[in-house]
């Protein structure tokens, strides 16, 4: 369609990787306007954990619209908001013994991150936030300051301040515990890092290249935060809502963050919704201090409630995700061993995984090849060198296999075809 070239800004990005006009989607499938079917392993960059247009959530939404339920009400109390809060408290927070206040921010992830950092700064009276190499937290100025990616940071146009960057787990090699370094600089009054307000961390770095923080590292990070009086913010916008198996990605570590941000798959339907969870004593906001016209997307409350009711009333969904995650691990390990020349590695946990292809060029060839075979899949990481699997958690076993088969063929043809493989490794 010519109109996209004519008046849509050059800022478009996914549209360049998948240059088709999409018309319809259901579950893990999408169709373009020529009627070609695609398997969606991008899933809104982790926004569609329950797939496209989930029939149960859609029905709840249609009923609500049919009844002329409130669509927009600023932050006024609405039935939809009340029911979402009740369900979130009863089925997510209480069974996990979590006591958090819920703040509705503007409906994007970055706005939740902005709010979380304001809370930490205002409550502690300190300015600086510790963030990690390869972290991604959004592209508004505050969030961008804690984001690592140069491509995004360079667009800021002003200096990005108020942060200290620390090496993430594994950044200096497997054998170096980077929390020791954090502990050391926080203990040294002349380190140049004086009393930050908080640490912001992803348990698995999505945009940064599916870097997984080890469970022990997360535990030690919390210990260091407690020791030095720093608040711990977990940005669970991409890793949360079941992506790694559990509802929150940090449950396995048994840590107890002071602040948590959620967005992407929170509404379950791809509708914009973001929240900040904070320990009750941190809720020192004055009315309207952090406002926004779209705080409280009532349509998103309806689908978010339906998602929790249908998937999180018991443990089954988390177990299924872990089972599928184990299948993905097994398949990717196999692919890496077969075609990786000892260079490729599998990364991630749960259904949040990827293949490090070392070079961005190879990863791009793989995803392009996959797209020609009907699989939508993207790259991530500093050089876009990670092929990132983010298929909906509800993807059927059959389509999960089909998608990974396409990836395997794409890698095989890319590596063998391009001569990346030594002859003896070329499969017969
Ligand atoms: C996507 C993402 C954000 C930003 O969310 P937007 O809705 O794009 O503003 C923040 N943090 C993490 C971890 C993300 O994956």
PDB file of C-alpha atoms in Angstrom, residues 113-281:
ATOM      1  CA  UNK A 113       8.961   2.997  34.554  1.00  0.00           C
ATOM      2  CA  UNK A 114       8.918   6.808  34.816  1.00  0.00           C
ATOM      3  CA  UNK A 115       6.484   6.576  37.723  1.00  0.00           C
ATOM      4  CA  UNK A 116       8.511   3.845  39.449  1.00  0.00           C
ATOM      5  CA  UNK A 117      11.679   5.935  39.283  1.00  0.00           C
ATOM      6  CA  UNK A 118       9.880   9.063  40.535  1.00  0.00           C
ATOM      7  CA  UNK A 119       8.588   7.093  43.512  1.00  0.00           C
ATOM      8  CA  UNK A 120      12.074   5.799  44.326  1.00  0.00           C
ATOM      9  CA  UNK A 121      13.631   9.246  43.994  1.00  0.00           C
ATOM     10  CA  UNK A 122      10.974  11.092  45.950  1.00  0.00           C
ATOM     11  CA  UNK A 123      10.764   8.590  48.790  1.00  0.00           C
ATOM     12  CA  UNK A 124      14.535   8.280  49.303  1.00  0.00           C
ATOM     13  CA  UNK A 125      15.440  11.876  48.467  1.00  0.00           C
ATOM     14  CA  UNK A 126      18.240  10.521  46.249  1.00  0.00           C
ATOM     15  CA  UNK A 127      18.583  11.143  42.529  1.00  0.00           C
ATOM     16  CA  UNK A 128      20.517   8.318  40.999  1.00  0.00           C
ATOM     17  CA  UNK A 129      19.169   4.979  39.873  1.00  0.00           C
ATOM     18  CA  UNK A 130      21.465   2.028  39.297  1.00  0.00           C
ATOM     19  CA  UNK A 131      20.716   0.305  36.017  1.00  0.00           C
ATOM     20  CA  UNK A 132      22.427  -2.451  34.051  1.00  0.00           C
ATOM     21  CA  UNK A 133      24.331  -2.910  30.835  1.00  0.00           C
ATOM     22  CA  UNK A 134      21.986  -3.945  28.011  1.00  0.00           C
ATOM     23  CA  UNK A 135      18.916  -3.008  30.043  1.00  0.00           C
ATOM     24  CA  UNK A 136      15.853  -1.734  28.200  1.00  0.00           C
ATOM     25  CA  UNK A 137      13.190   0.249  30.014  1.00  0.00           C
ATOM     26  CA  UNK A 138      11.519   2.419  27.383  1.00  0.00           C
ATOM     27  CA  UNK A 139      12.291   5.508  25.335  1.00  0.00           C
ATOM     28  CA  UNK A 140      10.859   8.510  27.210  1.00  0.00           C
ATOM     29  CA  UNK A 141      13.716  10.525  28.731  1.00  0.00           C
ATOM     30  CA  UNK A 142      13.711   9.105  32.255  1.00  0.00           C
ATOM     31  CA  UNK A 143      13.415   5.506  31.075  1.00  0.00           C
ATOM     32  CA  UNK A 144      15.930   6.129  28.313  1.00  0.00           C
ATOM     33  CA  UNK A 145      18.463   7.208  30.905  1.00  0.00           C
ATOM     34  CA  UNK A 146      18.377   3.692  32.392  1.00  0.00           C
ATOM     35  CA  UNK A 147      18.277   2.037  28.947  1.00  0.00           C
ATOM     36  CA  UNK A 148      21.589   0.885  27.499  1.00  0.00           C
ATOM     37  CA  UNK A 149      20.963   0.732  23.755  1.00  0.00           C
ATOM     38  CA  UNK A 150      22.986   3.383  21.886  1.00  0.00           C
ATOM     39  CA  UNK A 151      20.589   3.578  18.922  1.00  0.00           C
ATOM     40  CA  UNK A 152      17.773   4.606  21.263  1.00  0.00           C
ATOM     41  CA  UNK A 153      19.902   6.769  23.555  1.00  0.00           C
ATOM     42  CA  UNK A 154      21.406   8.729  20.665  1.00  0.00           C
ATOM     43  CA  UNK A 155      17.945   9.953  19.703  1.00  0.00           C
ATOM     44  CA  UNK A 156      17.405  11.659  23.071  1.00  0.00           C
ATOM     45  CA  UNK A 157      18.882  14.966  21.990  1.00  0.00           C
ATOM     46  CA  UNK A 158      19.669  15.960  25.579  1.00  0.00           C
ATOM     47  CA  UNK A 159      21.965  14.526  28.154  1.00  0.00           C
ATOM     48  CA  UNK A 160      20.570  11.541  29.977  1.00  0.00           C
ATOM     49  CA  UNK A 161      21.348  11.752  33.650  1.00  0.00           C
ATOM     50  CA  UNK A 162      20.528  10.447  37.084  1.00  0.00           C
ATOM     51  CA  UNK A 163      21.857   6.939  36.605  1.00  0.00           C
ATOM     52  CA  UNK A 164      24.816   4.687  37.347  1.00  0.00           C
ATOM     53  CA  UNK A 165      25.420   1.803  34.965  1.00  0.00           C
ATOM     54  CA  UNK A 166      26.562  -1.518  36.428  1.00  0.00           C
ATOM     55  CA  UNK A 167      27.503  -4.777  34.711  1.00  0.00           C
ATOM     56  CA  UNK A 168      24.566  -7.184  34.473  1.00  0.00           C
ATOM     57  CA  UNK A 169      24.932 -10.816  35.455  1.00  0.00           C
ATOM     58  CA  UNK A 170      27.338 -12.559  33.072  1.00  0.00           C
ATOM     59  CA  UNK A 171      28.554  -9.314  31.507  1.00  0.00           C
ATOM     60  CA  UNK A 172      32.130  -9.914  32.646  1.00  0.00           C
ATOM     61  CA  UNK A 173      31.973 -13.669  32.198  1.00  0.00           C
ATOM     62  CA  UNK A 174      30.267 -16.448  34.076  1.00  0.00           C
ATOM     63  CA  UNK A 175      32.734 -16.556  36.922  1.00  0.00           C
ATOM     64  CA  UNK A 176      32.431 -12.957  37.982  1.00  0.00           C
ATOM     65  CA  UNK A 177      29.672 -12.024  40.389  1.00  0.00           C
ATOM     66  CA  UNK A 178      28.879  -8.438  39.424  1.00  0.00           C
ATOM     67  CA  UNK A 179      26.859  -7.874  42.616  1.00  0.00           C
ATOM     68  CA  UNK A 180      30.200  -8.007  44.454  1.00  0.00           C
ATOM     69  CA  UNK A 181      31.298  -5.010  42.430  1.00  0.00           C
ATOM     70  CA  UNK A 182      28.045  -3.202  43.229  1.00  0.00           C
ATOM     71  CA  UNK A 183      28.500  -3.989  46.915  1.00  0.00           C
ATOM     72  CA  UNK A 184      32.080  -2.735  46.766  1.00  0.00           C
ATOM     73  CA  UNK A 185      31.330   0.622  45.131  1.00  0.00           C
ATOM     74  CA  UNK A 186      28.392   1.218  47.439  1.00  0.00           C
ATOM     75  CA  UNK A 187      30.627   0.530  50.448  1.00  0.00           C
ATOM     76  CA  UNK A 188      33.320   2.936  49.266  1.00  0.00           C
ATOM     77  CA  UNK A 189      32.542   6.616  49.885  1.00  0.00           C
ATOM     78  CA  UNK A 190      35.066   7.577  47.217  1.00  0.00           C
ATOM     79  CA  UNK A 191      33.864   5.212  44.489  1.00  0.00           C
ATOM     80  CA  UNK A 192      31.959   8.024  42.835  1.00  0.00           C
ATOM     81  CA  UNK A 193      28.700   6.153  43.279  1.00  0.00           C
ATOM     82  CA  UNK A 194      27.063   7.780  46.259  1.00  0.00           C
ATOM     83  CA  UNK A 195      23.864   6.511  47.790  1.00  0.00           C
ATOM     84  CA  UNK A 196      21.573   5.843  44.826  1.00  0.00           C
ATOM     85  CA  UNK A 197      17.799   5.734  45.297  1.00  0.00           C
ATOM     86  CA  UNK A 198      17.211   2.367  43.693  1.00  0.00           C
ATOM     87  CA  UNK A 199      18.288  -0.394  41.367  1.00  0.00           C
ATOM     88  CA  UNK A 200      16.177  -1.153  38.299  1.00  0.00           C
ATOM     89  CA  UNK A 201      16.564  -4.595  36.755  1.00  0.00           C
ATOM     90  CA  UNK A 202      15.008  -7.039  34.324  1.00  0.00           C
ATOM     91  CA  UNK A 203      15.307 -10.683  35.430  1.00  0.00           C
ATOM     92  CA  UNK A 204      15.628 -11.599  31.749  1.00  0.00           C
ATOM     93  CA  UNK A 205      16.703  -8.769  29.453  1.00  0.00           C
ATOM     94  CA  UNK A 206      14.354  -8.889  26.472  1.00  0.00           C
ATOM     95  CA  UNK A 207      15.441  -6.149  24.097  1.00  0.00           C
ATOM     96  CA  UNK A 208      18.997  -6.420  25.410  1.00  0.00           C
ATOM     97  CA  UNK A 209      19.353  -9.929  23.978  1.00  0.00           C
ATOM     98  CA  UNK A 210      17.576 -12.483  26.221  1.00  0.00           C
ATOM     99  CA  UNK A 211      20.248 -12.236  28.904  1.00  0.00           C
ATOM    100  CA  UNK A 212      19.178 -14.236  31.919  1.00  0.00           C
ATOM    101  CA  UNK A 213      20.159 -13.187  35.414  1.00  0.00           C
ATOM    102  CA  UNK A 214      20.944 -16.255  37.464  1.00  0.00           C
ATOM    103  CA  UNK A 215      18.561 -16.934  40.332  1.00  0.00           C
ATOM    104  CA  UNK A 216      21.399 -16.642  42.871  1.00  0.00           C
ATOM    105  CA  UNK A 217      22.497 -13.358  41.346  1.00  0.00           C
ATOM    106  CA  UNK A 218      18.999 -11.938  41.820  1.00  0.00           C
ATOM    107  CA  UNK A 219      19.043 -13.066  45.444  1.00  0.00           C
ATOM    108  CA  UNK A 220      22.419 -11.437  45.988  1.00  0.00           C
ATOM    109  CA  UNK A 221      21.265  -8.283  44.239  1.00  0.00           C
ATOM    110  CA  UNK A 222      18.404  -8.017  46.716  1.00  0.00           C
ATOM    111  CA  UNK A 223      20.835  -8.576  49.609  1.00  0.00           C
ATOM    112  CA  UNK A 224      23.110  -5.791  48.368  1.00  0.00           C
ATOM    113  CA  UNK A 225      20.107  -3.468  47.973  1.00  0.00           C
ATOM    114  CA  UNK A 226      18.953  -4.210  51.516  1.00  0.00           C
ATOM    115  CA  UNK A 227      22.451  -3.794  52.930  1.00  0.00           C
ATOM    116  CA  UNK A 228      22.851  -0.334  51.404  1.00  0.00           C
ATOM    117  CA  UNK A 229      19.262   0.864  51.686  1.00  0.00           C
ATOM    118  CA  UNK A 230      18.474   0.900  47.950  1.00  0.00           C
ATOM    119  CA  UNK A 231      14.997   0.177  46.687  1.00  0.00           C
ATOM    120  CA  UNK A 232      14.749  -2.749  44.280  1.00  0.00           C
ATOM    121  CA  UNK A 233      12.671  -2.137  41.158  1.00  0.00           C
ATOM    122  CA  UNK A 234      11.958  -5.157  38.959  1.00  0.00           C
ATOM    123  CA  UNK A 235      10.864  -4.123  35.470  1.00  0.00           C
ATOM    124  CA  UNK A 236       8.675  -7.110  34.647  1.00  0.00           C
ATOM    125  CA  UNK A 237       7.070  -5.518  31.613  1.00  0.00           C
ATOM    126  CA  UNK A 238       8.327  -8.162  29.164  1.00  0.00           C
ATOM    127  CA  UNK A 239       9.390 -11.030  31.437  1.00  0.00           C
ATOM    128  CA  UNK A 240       6.252 -10.931  33.580  1.00  0.00           C
ATOM    129  CA  UNK A 241       2.650 -12.060  33.005  1.00  0.00           C
ATOM    130  CA  UNK A 242       3.743 -15.686  32.685  1.00  0.00           C
ATOM    131  CA  UNK A 243       6.467 -15.423  30.041  1.00  0.00           C
ATOM    132  CA  UNK A 244       9.000 -17.336  32.131  1.00  0.00           C
ATOM    133  CA  UNK A 245       6.334 -19.633  33.602  1.00  0.00           C
ATOM    134  CA  UNK A 246       5.343 -17.993  36.882  1.00  0.00           C
ATOM    135  CA  UNK A 247       3.183 -14.876  36.808  1.00  0.00           C
ATOM    136  CA  UNK A 248       6.109 -12.753  37.981  1.00  0.00           C
ATOM    137  CA  UNK A 249       9.526 -13.596  36.562  1.00  0.00           C
ATOM    138  CA  UNK A 250      11.169 -13.126  39.974  1.00  0.00           C
ATOM    139  CA  UNK A 251       9.073 -15.706  41.837  1.00  0.00           C
ATOM    140  CA  UNK A 252      11.633 -18.452  41.267  1.00  0.00           C
ATOM    141  CA  UNK A 253      14.270 -16.285  42.977  1.00  0.00           C
ATOM    142  CA  UNK A 254      11.987 -15.776  45.951  1.00  0.00           C
ATOM    143  CA  UNK A 255      12.907 -12.101  46.053  1.00  0.00           C
ATOM    144  CA  UNK A 256      10.602  -9.380  47.260  1.00  0.00           C
ATOM    145  CA  UNK A 257      11.015  -6.246  45.106  1.00  0.00           C
ATOM    146  CA  UNK A 258       9.943  -2.901  46.536  1.00  0.00           C
ATOM    147  CA  UNK A 259       8.516  -1.806  43.198  1.00  0.00           C
ATOM    148  CA  UNK A 260       7.391  -3.811  40.151  1.00  0.00           C
ATOM    149  CA  UNK A 261       6.330  -2.518  36.740  1.00  0.00           C
ATOM    150  CA  UNK A 262       3.951  -4.480  34.502  1.00  0.00           C
ATOM    151  CA  UNK A 263       2.529  -3.709  31.083  1.00  0.00           C
ATOM    152  CA  UNK A 264       2.810  -5.564  27.730  1.00  0.00           C
ATOM    153  CA  UNK A 265       0.717  -8.733  28.362  1.00  0.00           C
ATOM    154  CA  UNK A 266      -1.118  -7.357  31.396  1.00  0.00           C
ATOM    155  CA  UNK A 267      -4.336  -6.649  29.479  1.00  0.00           C
ATOM    156  CA  UNK A 268      -4.055 -10.034  27.782  1.00  0.00           C
ATOM    157  CA  UNK A 269      -5.542  -8.674  24.578  1.00  0.00           C
ATOM    158  CA  UNK A 270      -2.959  -6.257  23.272  1.00  0.00           C
ATOM    159  CA  UNK A 271      -4.843  -3.312  24.735  1.00  0.00           C
ATOM    160  CA  UNK A 272      -2.604  -0.689  26.371  1.00  0.00           C
ATOM    161  CA  UNK A 273      -2.389  -0.984  30.146  1.00  0.00           C
ATOM    162  CA  UNK A 274       0.440  -0.401  32.609  1.00  0.00           C
ATOM    163  CA  UNK A 275       0.728  -0.515  36.370  1.00  0.00           C
ATOM    164  CA  UNK A 276       3.269   0.054  39.103  1.00  0.00           C
ATOM    165  CA  UNK A 277       3.155  -2.142  42.186  1.00  0.00           C
ATOM    166  CA  UNK A 278       4.764  -0.633  45.248  1.00  0.00           C
ATOM    167  CA  UNK A 279       5.149  -1.512  48.912  1.00  0.00           C
ATOM    168  CA  UNK A 280       2.453   0.389  50.872  1.00  0.00           C
ATOM    169  CA  UNK A 281       4.952   2.637  52.697  1.00  0.00           C
TER     170      UNK A 281
END
